[in-house]
Amino acid sequence: MKLALVLPLALAAFLGAAQAEEGDDIREASKAESEAFNARMYAQPPGDKAYACFVRRYDAEHLARHPKQKVAAMKLLVSAEFDKEDKELHNSFRLGFRYRHRSGDFDSSGSCNHAVFTRNGSEVRLGCGVDCDGGGIGVALSKDDKAAIVRLERVRVWQNNKPDDEAEHALVGGADDRIFRLDRTDTSECASLVTDRKELAALRHK
């Protein structure tokens, strides 16, 4: 099963990024801890399928205070689906953003491992990775669960949903592009990140 191969790679990519960024020791959450985090992420126990959408559009004042920030807007869709074969809930992500000084829409996607904790317990995150050594992101929640905290070192992205190699780029975390705080919003705000019609219909009914 493809997910069985992808999830260890996602965890490895995330652990490497997290430790390189902060020097944190990471431990995998227990089943109960993962279930509690999923309930926070999706604002309720996710059941067979669930979505959470987070969005941030940076205004001129913010960008003026962060002149090295490359990203002008970002959307994150986190989804969960229960697999009837392995009886496990699998998380995945879709990331969309616009650069500050480049035209076009960029996006990325991949699978997420179960929740992990920093060793001191200060934060719990999902570690998410892109296939074929495409880097990844860490997704945590604010204390009030109203925002997602996205951390990245490098993640592979594509422009305007073009999957060909020529359109492939990478968003690299610089001085002001390592941590993003995105506000929770209605899932319809993330509809542009979904290309499958059935999934889009399910998203709009959430």
PDB file of C-alpha atoms in Angstrom:
ATOM      1  CA  MET A   1       0.000   0.000   0.000  1.00  0.00           C
ATOM      2  CA  LYS A   2       1.437   3.358  -1.027  1.00  0.00           C
ATOM      3  CA  LEU A   3       0.648   5.089   2.266  1.00  0.00           C
ATOM      4  CA  ALA A   4       2.712   2.527   4.123  1.00  0.00           C
ATOM      5  CA  LEU A   5       5.746   3.744   2.183  1.00  0.00           C
ATOM      6  CA  VAL A   6       4.928   7.443   2.197  1.00  0.00           C
ATOM      7  CA  LEU A   7       4.263   7.919   5.906  1.00  0.00           C
ATOM      8  CA  PRO A   8       7.710   6.815   7.157  1.00  0.00           C
ATOM      9  CA  LEU A   9       9.280   9.110   4.558  1.00  0.00           C
ATOM     10  CA  ALA A  10       7.057  11.972   5.695  1.00  0.00           C
ATOM     11  CA  LEU A  11       8.048  11.387   9.313  1.00  0.00           C
ATOM     12  CA  ALA A  12      11.748  11.205   8.446  1.00  0.00           C
ATOM     13  CA  ALA A  13      11.576  14.401   6.388  1.00  0.00           C
ATOM     14  CA  PHE A  14       9.746  16.239   9.122  1.00  0.00           C
ATOM     15  CA  LEU A  15      11.962  15.039  11.951  1.00  0.00           C
ATOM     16  CA  GLY A  16      15.039  16.157  10.066  1.00  0.00           C
ATOM     17  CA  ALA A  17      13.558  19.596   9.398  1.00  0.00           C
ATOM     18  CA  ALA A  18      12.329  20.039  12.957  1.00  0.00           C
ATOM     19  CA  GLN A  19      15.622  19.070  14.526  1.00  0.00           C
ATOM     20  CA  ALA A  20      17.634  21.156  12.085  1.00  0.00           C
ATOM     21  CA  GLU A  21      15.424  24.166  12.767  1.00  0.00           C
ATOM     22  CA  GLU A  22      15.197  24.073  16.538  1.00  0.00           C
ATOM     23  CA  GLY A  23      17.363  21.275  17.838  1.00  0.00           C
ATOM     24  CA  ASP A  24      14.225  19.756  19.396  1.00  0.00           C
ATOM     25  CA  ASP A  25      14.035  16.116  20.362  1.00  0.00           C
ATOM     26  CA  ILE A  26      10.828  14.684  18.932  1.00  0.00           C
ATOM     27  CA  ARG A  27       8.719  11.846  20.279  1.00  0.00           C
ATOM     28  CA  GLU A  28       5.747  10.221  18.593  1.00  0.00           C
ATOM     29  CA  ALA A  29       2.432  10.807  20.309  1.00  0.00           C
ATOM     30  CA  SER A  30       0.460   7.938  21.781  1.00  0.00           C
ATOM     31  CA  LYS A  31      -2.801   6.845  20.150  1.00  0.00           C
ATOM     32  CA  ALA A  32      -4.794   8.781  22.732  1.00  0.00           C
ATOM     33  CA  GLU A  33      -2.663  11.885  22.237  1.00  0.00           C
ATOM     34  CA  SER A  34      -3.040  11.624  18.436  1.00  0.00           C
ATOM     35  CA  GLU A  35      -6.813  11.293  18.759  1.00  0.00           C
ATOM     36  CA  ALA A  36      -6.928  14.348  21.015  1.00  0.00           C
ATOM     37  CA  PHE A  37      -4.846  16.349  18.548  1.00  0.00           C
ATOM     38  CA  ASN A  38      -7.019  15.266  15.597  1.00  0.00           C
ATOM     39  CA  ALA A  39     -10.125  16.389  17.500  1.00  0.00           C
ATOM     40  CA  ARG A  40      -8.488  19.788  17.975  1.00  0.00           C
ATOM     41  CA  MET A  41      -7.344  19.988  14.344  1.00  0.00           C
ATOM     42  CA  TYR A  42     -10.786  19.238  12.888  1.00  0.00           C
ATOM     43  CA  ALA A  43     -12.745  20.956  15.695  1.00  0.00           C
ATOM     44  CA  GLN A  44     -14.381  17.599  16.471  1.00  0.00           C
ATOM     45  CA  PRO A  45     -13.529  13.879  16.243  1.00  0.00           C
ATOM     46  CA  PRO A  46     -12.877  13.449  12.494  1.00  0.00           C
ATOM     47  CA  GLY A  47     -14.901  10.293  11.875  1.00  0.00           C
ATOM     48  CA  ASP A  48     -14.396   8.756   8.415  1.00  0.00           C
ATOM     49  CA  LYS A  49     -13.473  12.033   6.699  1.00  0.00           C
ATOM     50  CA  ALA A  50     -12.726  15.562   7.840  1.00  0.00           C
ATOM     51  CA  TYR A  51     -11.178  18.828   6.658  1.00  0.00           C
ATOM     52  CA  ALA A  52      -9.613  21.877   8.275  1.00  0.00           C
ATOM     53  CA  CYS A  53      -8.779  25.062   6.361  1.00  0.00           C
ATOM     54  CA  PHE A  54      -6.374  27.819   7.398  1.00  0.00           C
ATOM     55  CA  VAL A  55      -5.673  31.013   5.462  1.00  0.00           C
ATOM     56  CA  ARG A  56      -3.478  34.114   5.754  1.00  0.00           C
ATOM     57  CA  ARG A  57      -3.179  37.078   3.416  1.00  0.00           C
ATOM     58  CA  TYR A  58      -0.389  39.356   4.532  1.00  0.00           C
ATOM     59  CA  ASP A  59      -1.157  43.066   4.365  1.00  0.00           C
ATOM     60  CA  ALA A  60       1.240  45.824   3.331  1.00  0.00           C
ATOM     61  CA  GLU A  61       1.988  46.764   6.941  1.00  0.00           C
ATOM     62  CA  HIS A  62       3.067  43.221   7.829  1.00  0.00           C
ATOM     63  CA  LEU A  63       5.200  42.870   4.704  1.00  0.00           C
ATOM     64  CA  ALA A  64       6.843  46.222   5.408  1.00  0.00           C
ATOM     65  CA  ARG A  65       7.854  44.925   8.858  1.00  0.00           C
ATOM     66  CA  HIS A  66       9.224  41.724   7.276  1.00  0.00           C
ATOM     67  CA  PRO A  67      11.086  42.852   4.140  1.00  0.00           C
ATOM     68  CA  LYS A  68      12.717  39.438   3.636  1.00  0.00           C
ATOM     69  CA  GLN A  69       9.434  37.521   3.601  1.00  0.00           C
ATOM     70  CA  LYS A  70       8.849  35.949   0.179  1.00  0.00           C
ATOM     71  CA  VAL A  71       5.276  34.720   0.742  1.00  0.00           C
ATOM     72  CA  ALA A  72       2.372  37.153   0.360  1.00  0.00           C
ATOM     73  CA  ALA A  73      -0.523  34.744   0.955  1.00  0.00           C
ATOM     74  CA  MET A  74      -0.912  31.133   2.039  1.00  0.00           C
ATOM     75  CA  LYS A  75      -3.666  28.529   2.347  1.00  0.00           C
ATOM     76  CA  LEU A  76      -3.456  25.178   4.092  1.00  0.00           C
ATOM     77  CA  LEU A  77      -5.995  22.364   3.809  1.00  0.00           C
ATOM     78  CA  VAL A  78      -5.481  19.464   6.216  1.00  0.00           C
ATOM     79  CA  SER A  79      -7.652  16.411   5.607  1.00  0.00           C
ATOM     80  CA  ALA A  80      -8.249  13.110   7.353  1.00  0.00           C
ATOM     81  CA  GLU A  81      -9.639   9.887   5.928  1.00  0.00           C
ATOM     82  CA  PHE A  82     -10.259   6.575   7.670  1.00  0.00           C
ATOM     83  CA  ASP A  83      -8.764   3.630   5.796  1.00  0.00           C
ATOM     84  CA  LYS A  84     -11.009   0.562   6.098  1.00  0.00           C
ATOM     85  CA  GLU A  85      -8.134  -1.772   5.232  1.00  0.00           C
ATOM     86  CA  ASP A  86      -5.659  -0.840   7.956  1.00  0.00           C
ATOM     87  CA  LYS A  87      -8.269   0.641  10.325  1.00  0.00           C
ATOM     88  CA  GLU A  88      -6.199   3.813  10.654  1.00  0.00           C
ATOM     89  CA  LEU A  89      -6.931   7.506  10.168  1.00  0.00           C
ATOM     90  CA  HIS A  90      -4.578   9.060   7.603  1.00  0.00           C
ATOM     91  CA  ASN A  91      -3.887  12.787   7.440  1.00  0.00           C
ATOM     92  CA  SER A  92      -2.722  14.668   4.367  1.00  0.00           C
ATOM     93  CA  PHE A  93      -2.105  18.276   3.405  1.00  0.00           C
ATOM     94  CA  ARG A  94      -2.430  20.661   0.498  1.00  0.00           C
ATOM     95  CA  LEU A  95      -0.591  23.954   0.586  1.00  0.00           C
ATOM     96  CA  GLY A  96      -1.206  26.897  -1.726  1.00  0.00           C
ATOM     97  CA  PHE A  97       0.565  30.239  -1.742  1.00  0.00           C
ATOM     98  CA  ARG A  98       1.559  33.299  -3.689  1.00  0.00           C
ATOM     99  CA  TYR A  99       4.960  34.882  -3.732  1.00  0.00           C
ATOM    100  CA  ARG A 100       5.445  38.522  -2.929  1.00  0.00           C
ATOM    101  CA  HIS A 101       7.421  39.363  -6.056  1.00  0.00           C
ATOM    102  CA  ARG A 102       6.439  36.577  -8.478  1.00  0.00           C
ATOM    103  CA  SER A 103       3.213  36.022 -10.369  1.00  0.00           C
ATOM    104  CA  GLY A 104       1.180  32.828 -10.385  1.00  0.00           C
ATOM    105  CA  ASP A 105      -0.243  30.402  -7.859  1.00  0.00           C
ATOM    106  CA  PHE A 106       1.980  27.732  -6.316  1.00  0.00           C
ATOM    107  CA  ASP A 107       0.922  24.582  -4.502  1.00  0.00           C
ATOM    108  CA  SER A 108       2.213  21.463  -2.806  1.00  0.00           C
ATOM    109  CA  SER A 109       0.709  18.337  -1.257  1.00  0.00           C
ATOM    110  CA  GLY A 110       1.640  15.191   0.579  1.00  0.00           C
ATOM    111  CA  SER A 111       0.916  12.811   3.431  1.00  0.00           C
ATOM    112  CA  CYS A 112       1.243  13.383   7.169  1.00  0.00           C
ATOM    113  CA  ASN A 113       2.385  11.041   9.907  1.00  0.00           C
ATOM    114  CA  HIS A 114       0.710  10.702  13.287  1.00  0.00           C
ATOM    115  CA  ALA A 115       1.163  13.593  15.687  1.00  0.00           C
ATOM    116  CA  VAL A 116       4.542  14.119  17.338  1.00  0.00           C
ATOM    117  CA  PHE A 117       5.533  16.090  20.428  1.00  0.00           C
ATOM    118  CA  THR A 118       8.577  18.169  21.097  1.00  0.00           C
ATOM    119  CA  ARG A 119      10.421  16.390  23.896  1.00  0.00           C
ATOM    120  CA  ASN A 120       9.607  19.095  26.459  1.00  0.00           C
ATOM    121  CA  GLY A 121       5.938  18.809  25.522  1.00  0.00           C
ATOM    122  CA  SER A 122       5.674  22.456  24.493  1.00  0.00           C
ATOM    123  CA  GLU A 123       4.111  21.692  21.125  1.00  0.00           C
ATOM    124  CA  VAL A 124       2.424  18.863  19.253  1.00  0.00           C
ATOM    125  CA  ARG A 125       2.605  18.802  15.457  1.00  0.00           C
ATOM    126  CA  LEU A 126       1.770  16.819  12.377  1.00  0.00           C
ATOM    127  CA  GLY A 127       4.843  16.082  10.298  1.00  0.00           C
ATOM    128  CA  CYS A 128       3.936  16.190   6.594  1.00  0.00           C
ATOM    129  CA  GLY A 129       6.129  15.300   3.639  1.00  0.00           C
ATOM    130  CA  VAL A 130       6.148  15.366  -0.170  1.00  0.00           C
ATOM    131  CA  ASP A 131       7.052  12.244  -2.162  1.00  0.00           C
ATOM    132  CA  CYS A 132      10.550  11.634  -3.548  1.00  0.00           C
ATOM    133  CA  ASP A 133      12.537  13.735  -1.097  1.00  0.00           C
ATOM    134  CA  GLY A 134      10.323  16.753  -1.645  1.00  0.00           C
ATOM    135  CA  GLY A 135      10.802  18.144   1.847  1.00  0.00           C
ATOM    136  CA  GLY A 136       7.807  18.907   4.000  1.00  0.00           C
ATOM    137  CA  ILE A 137       6.129  20.998   6.655  1.00  0.00           C
ATOM    138  CA  GLY A 138       5.209  20.739  10.326  1.00  0.00           C
ATOM    139  CA  VAL A 139       1.678  21.745  11.336  1.00  0.00           C
ATOM    140  CA  ALA A 140       0.850  22.710  14.916  1.00  0.00           C
ATOM    141  CA  LEU A 141      -2.116  24.547  16.416  1.00  0.00           C
ATOM    142  CA  SER A 142      -2.323  27.701  18.483  1.00  0.00           C
ATOM    143  CA  LYS A 143      -3.419  27.224  22.085  1.00  0.00           C
ATOM    144  CA  ASP A 144      -6.961  28.313  21.258  1.00  0.00           C
ATOM    145  CA  ASP A 145      -7.052  26.087  18.118  1.00  0.00           C
ATOM    146  CA  LYS A 146      -8.009  29.097  15.982  1.00  0.00           C
ATOM    147  CA  ALA A 147      -4.803  29.105  13.953  1.00  0.00           C
ATOM    148  CA  ALA A 148      -2.320  26.685  12.414  1.00  0.00           C
ATOM    149  CA  ILE A 149       1.412  27.183  12.912  1.00  0.00           C
ATOM    150  CA  VAL A 150       3.232  26.021   9.779  1.00  0.00           C
ATOM    151  CA  ARG A 151       6.976  25.393  10.008  1.00  0.00           C
ATOM    152  CA  LEU A 152       9.173  24.625   7.020  1.00  0.00           C
ATOM    153  CA  GLU A 153      12.755  24.305   5.873  1.00  0.00           C
ATOM    154  CA  ARG A 154      12.067  23.284   2.273  1.00  0.00           C
ATOM    155  CA  VAL A 155       9.037  21.955   0.445  1.00  0.00           C
ATOM    156  CA  ARG A 156       8.600  21.096  -3.241  1.00  0.00           C
ATOM    157  CA  VAL A 157       5.936  23.179  -4.978  1.00  0.00           C
ATOM    158  CA  TRP A 158       4.381  23.405  -8.420  1.00  0.00           C
ATOM    159  CA  GLN A 159       3.097  26.431 -10.280  1.00  0.00           C
ATOM    160  CA  ASN A 160      -0.566  26.634 -11.268  1.00  0.00           C
ATOM    161  CA  ASN A 161      -1.115  22.900 -10.644  1.00  0.00           C
ATOM    162  CA  LYS A 162       1.368  21.896 -13.354  1.00  0.00           C
ATOM    163  CA  PRO A 163       2.884  18.517 -12.444  1.00  0.00           C
ATOM    164  CA  ASP A 164       5.626  18.513 -15.066  1.00  0.00           C
ATOM    165  CA  ASP A 165       9.252  18.747 -13.970  1.00  0.00           C
ATOM    166  CA  GLU A 166       9.756  22.113 -15.665  1.00  0.00           C
ATOM    167  CA  ALA A 167       7.181  23.702 -13.368  1.00  0.00           C
ATOM    168  CA  GLU A 168       8.751  22.304 -10.215  1.00  0.00           C
ATOM    169  CA  HIS A 169      10.229  24.657  -7.646  1.00  0.00           C
ATOM    170  CA  ALA A 170      10.902  24.636  -3.937  1.00  0.00           C
ATOM    171  CA  LEU A 171       9.831  27.048  -1.230  1.00  0.00           C
ATOM    172  CA  VAL A 172      12.831  27.398   1.055  1.00  0.00           C
ATOM    173  CA  GLY A 173      12.496  28.826   4.534  1.00  0.00           C
ATOM    174  CA  GLY A 174      14.499  32.045   4.758  1.00  0.00           C
ATOM    175  CA  ALA A 175      14.798  34.684   7.451  1.00  0.00           C
ATOM    176  CA  ASP A 176      11.042  35.425   7.407  1.00  0.00           C
ATOM    177  CA  ASP A 177       9.634  32.294   5.745  1.00  0.00           C
ATOM    178  CA  ARG A 178      10.177  29.537   8.310  1.00  0.00           C
ATOM    179  CA  ILE A 179       7.081  29.974  10.477  1.00  0.00           C
ATOM    180  CA  PHE A 180       3.606  31.009   9.275  1.00  0.00           C
ATOM    181  CA  ARG A 181       0.521  31.569  11.412  1.00  0.00           C
ATOM    182  CA  LEU A 182      -2.641  30.891   9.391  1.00  0.00           C
ATOM    183  CA  ASP A 183      -6.153  31.607  10.666  1.00  0.00           C
ATOM    184  CA  ARG A 184      -8.822  28.895  10.768  1.00  0.00           C
ATOM    185  CA  THR A 185     -11.638  29.621   8.370  1.00  0.00           C
ATOM    186  CA  ASP A 186     -14.508  27.943   6.510  1.00  0.00           C
ATOM    187  CA  THR A 187     -13.385  24.987   4.403  1.00  0.00           C
ATOM    188  CA  SER A 188     -14.815  26.633   1.276  1.00  0.00           C
ATOM    189  CA  GLU A 189     -11.858  29.045   1.431  1.00  0.00           C
ATOM    190  CA  CYS A 190      -9.584  26.124   0.530  1.00  0.00           C
ATOM    191  CA  ALA A 191     -11.696  24.823  -2.373  1.00  0.00           C
ATOM    192  CA  SER A 192      -9.137  26.125  -4.881  1.00  0.00           C
ATOM    193  CA  LEU A 193      -6.644  23.549  -3.557  1.00  0.00           C
ATOM    194  CA  VAL A 194      -8.871  20.588  -4.488  1.00  0.00           C
ATOM    195  CA  THR A 195      -8.953  19.208  -8.039  1.00  0.00           C
ATOM    196  CA  ASP A 196     -10.992  16.022  -7.566  1.00  0.00           C
ATOM    197  CA  ARG A 197     -14.709  16.708  -8.140  1.00  0.00           C
ATOM    198  CA  LYS A 198     -15.998  14.210  -5.577  1.00  0.00           C
ATOM    199  CA  GLU A 199     -13.645  15.505  -2.925  1.00  0.00           C
ATOM    200  CA  LEU A 200     -14.547  19.084  -3.787  1.00  0.00           C
ATOM    201  CA  ALA A 201     -18.229  18.264  -3.300  1.00  0.00           C
ATOM    202  CA  ALA A 202     -17.468  16.634   0.056  1.00  0.00           C
ATOM    203  CA  LEU A 203     -15.399  19.641   1.126  1.00  0.00           C
ATOM    204  CA  ARG A 204     -18.167  22.092   0.295  1.00  0.00           C
ATOM    205  CA  HIS A 205     -20.655  20.132   2.367  1.00  0.00           C
ATOM    206  CA  LYS A 206     -18.507  20.297   5.497  1.00  0.00           C
TER     207      LYS A 206
END
